[in-house]
XYZ file of C-alpha atoms in Angstrom:
370
model
C -45.703 47.053 23.195
C -44.813 48.739 19.947
C -41.849 49.020 17.587
C -41.379 50.978 14.369
C -39.003 49.932 11.587
C -37.899 52.713 9.241
C -36.566 51.414 5.914
C -34.702 53.140 3.120
C -37.063 51.418 0.683
C -40.110 49.157 0.893
C -39.269 45.874 -0.881
C -42.017 43.725 -2.415
C -43.079 40.972 -0.034
C -43.392 43.207 3.012
C -45.596 42.633 4.903
C -47.109 39.726 2.918
C -44.260 37.302 3.724
C -44.624 38.157 7.401
C -48.395 37.559 7.186
C -47.769 34.124 5.670
C -45.135 33.314 8.308
C -47.570 34.229 11.107
C -50.537 32.378 9.617
C -51.087 30.228 12.739
C -52.145 33.416 14.583
C -54.511 34.587 11.848
C -57.877 36.142 12.690
C -58.883 36.187 9.011
C -58.482 39.974 8.964
C -55.663 41.087 6.692
C -55.108 43.444 3.791
C -52.293 44.388 1.444
C -50.445 46.531 3.991
C -51.456 45.015 7.313
C -52.837 42.194 9.420
C -54.626 41.614 12.739
C -53.321 38.599 14.681
C -54.438 36.814 17.848
C -52.392 34.641 20.223
C -53.683 31.120 20.860
C -54.504 32.165 24.448
C -57.172 34.526 23.081
C -56.010 37.361 25.362
C -53.340 39.008 23.219
C -53.782 40.748 19.879
C -51.278 42.194 17.433
C -51.547 44.728 14.638
C -48.905 45.088 11.925
C -49.120 47.945 9.430
C -46.785 48.910 6.592
C -46.775 52.483 5.288
C -45.360 52.527 1.756
C -45.297 56.340 1.621
C -43.165 56.669 4.753
C -41.294 53.340 4.276
C -42.173 52.222 7.797
C -43.451 48.989 9.349
C -45.062 49.202 12.784
C -45.862 46.257 15.073
C -48.128 46.699 18.108
C -49.107 43.985 20.627
C -51.684 44.451 23.375
C -52.700 42.203 26.257
C -52.046 41.556 29.966
C -48.486 40.200 29.354
C -47.580 41.104 25.758
C -43.810 40.419 25.874
C -43.983 36.741 24.823
C -46.300 37.267 21.826
C -44.401 40.387 20.856
C -41.106 38.481 20.920
C -42.473 35.777 18.587
C -43.795 38.288 16.058
C -40.758 40.566 16.287
C -38.537 37.564 15.537
C -40.690 36.748 12.518
C -40.532 40.342 11.299
C -36.743 40.419 11.696
C -36.455 37.135 9.789
C -38.580 38.586 6.979
C -36.419 41.718 6.743
C -33.270 39.558 6.694
C -34.369 38.312 3.262
C -33.171 41.636 1.824
C -29.372 42.025 2.179
C -28.290 45.640 2.286
C -31.676 46.914 3.422
C -31.092 49.936 5.655
C -33.149 49.446 8.803
C -33.591 51.775 11.768
C -35.453 50.305 14.721
C -37.247 52.739 17.032
C -39.012 52.115 20.330
C -41.873 54.438 21.372
C -41.657 56.175 24.741
C -43.867 54.788 27.532
C -44.803 58.089 29.196
C -48.043 60.025 28.584
C -49.016 63.685 28.547
C -51.428 65.301 31.008
C -54.386 64.301 28.834
C -53.382 60.627 28.837
C -52.260 60.683 25.201
C -49.246 58.521 24.298
C -45.910 60.278 23.990
C -44.703 60.823 20.382
C -41.035 60.385 21.332
C -39.153 57.518 19.634
C -35.871 56.058 20.936
C -33.281 54.389 18.727
C -33.073 50.693 19.613
C -29.291 50.402 19.150
C -28.763 53.466 21.347
C -30.856 51.916 24.116
C -28.992 48.616 23.853
C -25.591 50.322 23.962
C -26.609 52.147 27.139
C -27.171 48.858 28.935
C -23.887 47.478 27.569
C -21.847 50.239 29.225
C -19.989 49.812 32.530
C -21.827 50.737 34.650
C -24.998 50.456 32.548
C -27.102 53.537 31.889
C -30.451 52.387 33.254
C -32.460 55.493 32.349
C -32.890 57.865 29.438
C -34.585 61.263 29.328
C -37.647 61.756 27.161
C -37.134 64.934 25.141
C -40.869 65.611 25.024
C -41.812 65.230 28.692
C -38.272 65.570 30.210
C -39.167 62.525 32.352
C -36.597 59.777 33.008
C -37.665 56.476 31.428
C -36.367 52.998 32.326
C -34.287 51.542 29.477
C -35.062 47.997 30.647
C -38.786 48.725 30.438
C -38.399 50.083 26.915
C -36.462 47.011 25.748
C -38.411 44.305 27.588
C -39.647 41.800 25.015
C -37.526 43.045 22.112
C -35.522 40.262 20.498
C -31.971 41.183 19.409
C -31.535 41.426 15.660
C -29.432 38.738 13.993
C -27.740 41.390 11.872
C -25.190 42.073 14.608
C -23.642 38.619 14.423
C -24.040 35.391 16.377
C -21.827 36.164 19.380
C -23.402 39.577 19.967
C -26.835 37.977 19.714
C -25.994 35.287 22.274
C -24.657 37.885 24.693
C -27.761 40.052 24.290
C -30.170 37.160 24.801
C -28.260 35.933 27.844
C -28.460 39.441 29.301
C -32.218 39.467 28.661
C -32.719 36.072 30.282
C -30.751 36.758 33.452
C -32.349 40.183 34.069
C -35.506 38.595 35.452
C -36.205 41.531 37.808
C -38.686 39.461 39.806
C -41.090 39.149 36.860
C -40.517 35.524 35.927
C -43.833 34.347 37.331
C -45.918 36.713 35.212
C -43.751 36.414 32.090
C -43.043 32.672 32.120
C -43.786 32.149 28.414
C -41.456 34.992 27.441
C -38.643 33.728 29.681
C -39.034 30.155 28.421
C -38.840 31.346 24.836
C -35.765 33.498 25.439
C -34.088 30.609 27.276
C -34.777 28.300 24.316
C -33.548 30.886 21.831
C -30.271 31.118 23.726
C -29.918 27.320 23.740
C -30.783 27.216 20.022
C -28.022 29.661 19.143
C -25.489 27.900 21.371
C -26.361 24.560 19.785
C -25.894 26.045 16.321
C -22.494 27.321 17.387
C -21.537 23.902 18.796
C -23.103 22.043 15.839
C -25.188 19.989 18.272
C -28.801 18.812 18.039
C -30.514 17.614 21.194
C -33.311 18.569 23.622
C -32.557 21.436 26.011
C -35.231 21.102 28.724
C -35.136 18.261 31.232
C -35.087 17.544 34.949
C -32.590 15.501 36.968
C -34.392 13.927 39.921
C -34.169 11.117 42.406
C -35.990 8.096 40.991
C -38.040 5.543 42.830
C -36.454 2.622 40.917
C -39.975 1.921 39.642
C -39.390 2.896 35.989
C -35.664 2.528 35.339
C -34.378 0.614 38.357
C -32.015 3.502 39.084
C -31.858 5.811 42.083
C -31.650 8.847 39.767
C -33.468 9.709 36.554
C -33.424 12.254 33.738
C -36.867 13.293 32.469
C -37.290 15.075 29.154
C -39.780 17.928 28.720
C -41.807 19.226 25.789
C -40.308 22.606 24.867
C -43.401 24.516 23.682
C -42.849 28.067 25.071
C -45.366 28.820 27.778
C -46.362 25.156 28.074
C -43.307 23.215 29.278
C -44.371 19.852 30.639
C -42.847 16.496 31.489
C -43.488 13.645 29.029
C -45.821 10.897 30.261
C -44.076 7.980 31.938
C -42.216 5.947 30.787
C -41.473 8.131 27.721
C -38.347 10.255 27.964
C -37.228 8.771 31.304
C -33.591 7.594 31.516
C -31.558 6.078 34.372
C -28.684 8.173 35.743
C -26.012 6.272 37.643
C -23.671 9.179 38.415
C -25.598 12.459 38.829
C -22.481 14.185 40.184
C -20.960 14.010 36.682
C -23.896 15.997 35.318
C -23.573 18.679 37.985
C -19.812 18.821 37.572
C -20.109 19.374 33.811
C -23.367 21.302 33.547
C -23.834 22.979 36.928
C -24.471 26.560 35.688
C -26.741 25.302 32.920
C -28.807 23.152 35.289
C -29.064 26.015 37.783
C -30.252 28.304 35.007
C -32.713 25.688 33.728
C -34.158 25.211 37.216
C -34.673 28.981 37.512
C -36.929 28.994 34.456
C -38.517 25.612 35.135
C -39.777 26.420 38.619
C -41.744 29.399 37.270
C -43.662 27.388 34.659
C -47.255 28.612 34.679
C -50.142 26.106 34.573
C -51.076 25.144 31.039
C -54.053 26.926 29.532
C -55.390 23.597 28.242
C -54.709 19.976 29.175
C -52.450 17.843 26.977
C -51.551 14.160 26.875
C -54.967 13.300 28.306
C -54.088 14.831 31.697
C -55.727 17.642 33.624
C -54.110 21.037 34.127
C -53.685 20.389 37.861
C -51.964 17.047 37.270
C -49.500 18.552 34.778
C -48.780 21.449 37.122
C -48.126 19.080 40.026
C -45.693 17.065 37.900
C -43.629 20.173 37.137
C -43.603 21.289 40.772
C -42.585 17.803 41.946
C -39.690 17.690 39.460
C -38.513 21.157 40.492
C -38.585 20.258 44.184
C -36.731 17.002 43.523
C -34.128 18.689 41.318
C -33.567 21.428 43.884
C -33.160 18.866 46.667
C -30.737 16.794 44.596
C -28.598 19.863 43.862
C -28.564 20.691 47.566
C -27.162 17.218 48.287
C -24.235 17.620 45.875
C -20.792 17.531 47.522
C -19.615 20.845 48.925
C -16.519 20.864 46.717
C -18.778 21.176 43.668
C -19.739 24.761 44.500
C -19.233 27.293 41.728
C -19.537 30.974 41.051
C -22.534 31.792 38.869
C -20.943 32.898 35.580
C -24.286 33.760 34.015
C -24.774 36.488 36.592
C -27.993 38.032 37.799
C -29.725 34.773 38.751
C -30.651 36.100 42.176
C -33.903 34.161 42.289
C -32.006 30.859 42.480
C -31.285 29.573 45.963
C -27.519 29.382 46.717
C -27.334 25.567 46.638
C -24.218 23.540 45.709
C -23.863 22.879 42.017
C -20.806 22.339 39.836
C -17.666 24.084 38.733
C -17.635 25.268 35.135
C -15.478 27.901 33.485
C -17.728 28.304 30.448
C -21.365 27.815 29.499
C -22.560 24.254 28.933
C -20.799 22.721 25.929
C -23.674 21.408 23.847
C -21.494 18.894 22.059
C -20.835 17.305 25.456
C -24.518 17.585 26.370
C -25.484 15.915 23.108
C -22.948 13.124 23.743
C -24.257 12.478 27.257
C -27.896 12.469 26.164
C -27.074 10.220 23.205
C -25.368 7.780 25.582
C -28.702 7.553 27.423
C -30.708 7.274 24.191
C -28.528 5.846 21.368
C -31.511 5.807 18.992
C -32.112 9.519 19.649
C -35.827 8.868 20.018
C -36.014 11.492 22.782
C -39.178 10.006 24.244
C -41.160 10.713 21.062
C -40.328 14.426 20.916
C -40.379 15.844 17.376
C -37.652 18.250 16.307
C -39.594 21.215 14.915
C -38.427 24.512 13.423
C -40.940 27.310 13.915
C -41.671 29.864 11.160
C -39.564 32.307 13.242
C -36.507 30.017 12.963
C -36.520 28.629 16.532
C -35.866 24.874 16.850
C -37.986 23.104 19.482
C -38.429 19.506 20.615
C -42.209 19.068 20.947
C -44.707 16.419 22.016
C -47.309 15.215 19.513
C -50.004 17.499 20.942
C -47.951 20.674 20.508
C -46.321 19.844 17.187
C -49.769 19.716 15.531
C -50.214 23.504 15.579
C -46.977 24.054 13.647
C -47.729 21.343 11.122
C -51.174 22.806 10.492
C -49.587 26.227 10.004
C -47.204 24.822 7.404
């Protein structure tokens, strides 16, 4: 994946501020106008180069599933450019087609033009490459590109929601990317609602062993690509009336379950548990949450306002006319945990500006980066 930023001028601090922001991915190879980065999974690499003669910055990410790593770095690059009010920025996306010799196509598409095509009714799903005259999928061109904050909060929320719900059957192979986009949407909604609370949890039937209740809420660590339940009894709360949660947060819980049930096994064990054990915990919570939603009263059915969540089974949920109100979510979670300990989760802001609630094992990487 590749993107090119054309600037009207090259301010001092580009790309050095971006290099500092992305230090946790450092390979030790960097120079005044560029840097080579590596994802913690060891399979994805990124190259950023600034050309001061052409006033361009180009970011390229390569690997088997580059969207997640690209999204992190693209967010960091956008945040760096936001430091310069009035900077004229044109974002261009390279064409994906190739010529007969296998060489990459030189055509560049304007990002805002591509985004406006999808926003039309009906959306324009394809665009013609002027070099090859081939039709290219707009969704493929935009996959992994984070919306710029320059367009305003509401536009950003709408764009991210559209990205999240257009799963196109690829959730399993892009779980880290989808988790990150889901969390970015929740982060922006929480900012809008002036709320601060965890966003990832499971509502399941309890065995009365931990809380004495028939139903429980279990908090999750929110590290993108590594969601996992906290070890018992941390982050486990009794729920006496689960129907109230589904009535108030039905669409949100349905959306959360969509992402949660595609969590990929962790690349490395955490919390002293094996990869298989952590994976089984997530699958058990998803199965329990799905079964609990299926048992909800029939009158709690709702129409999916988020749209596009075709991978979710049509089980009863709750009626809601708007997205989950995070002030209400914060109030309900605080009622369960008045001390706001959140099972030991640490509220952490990443260098890209995303707020996450992380376990001790995953917060270490960000603290070391700082």
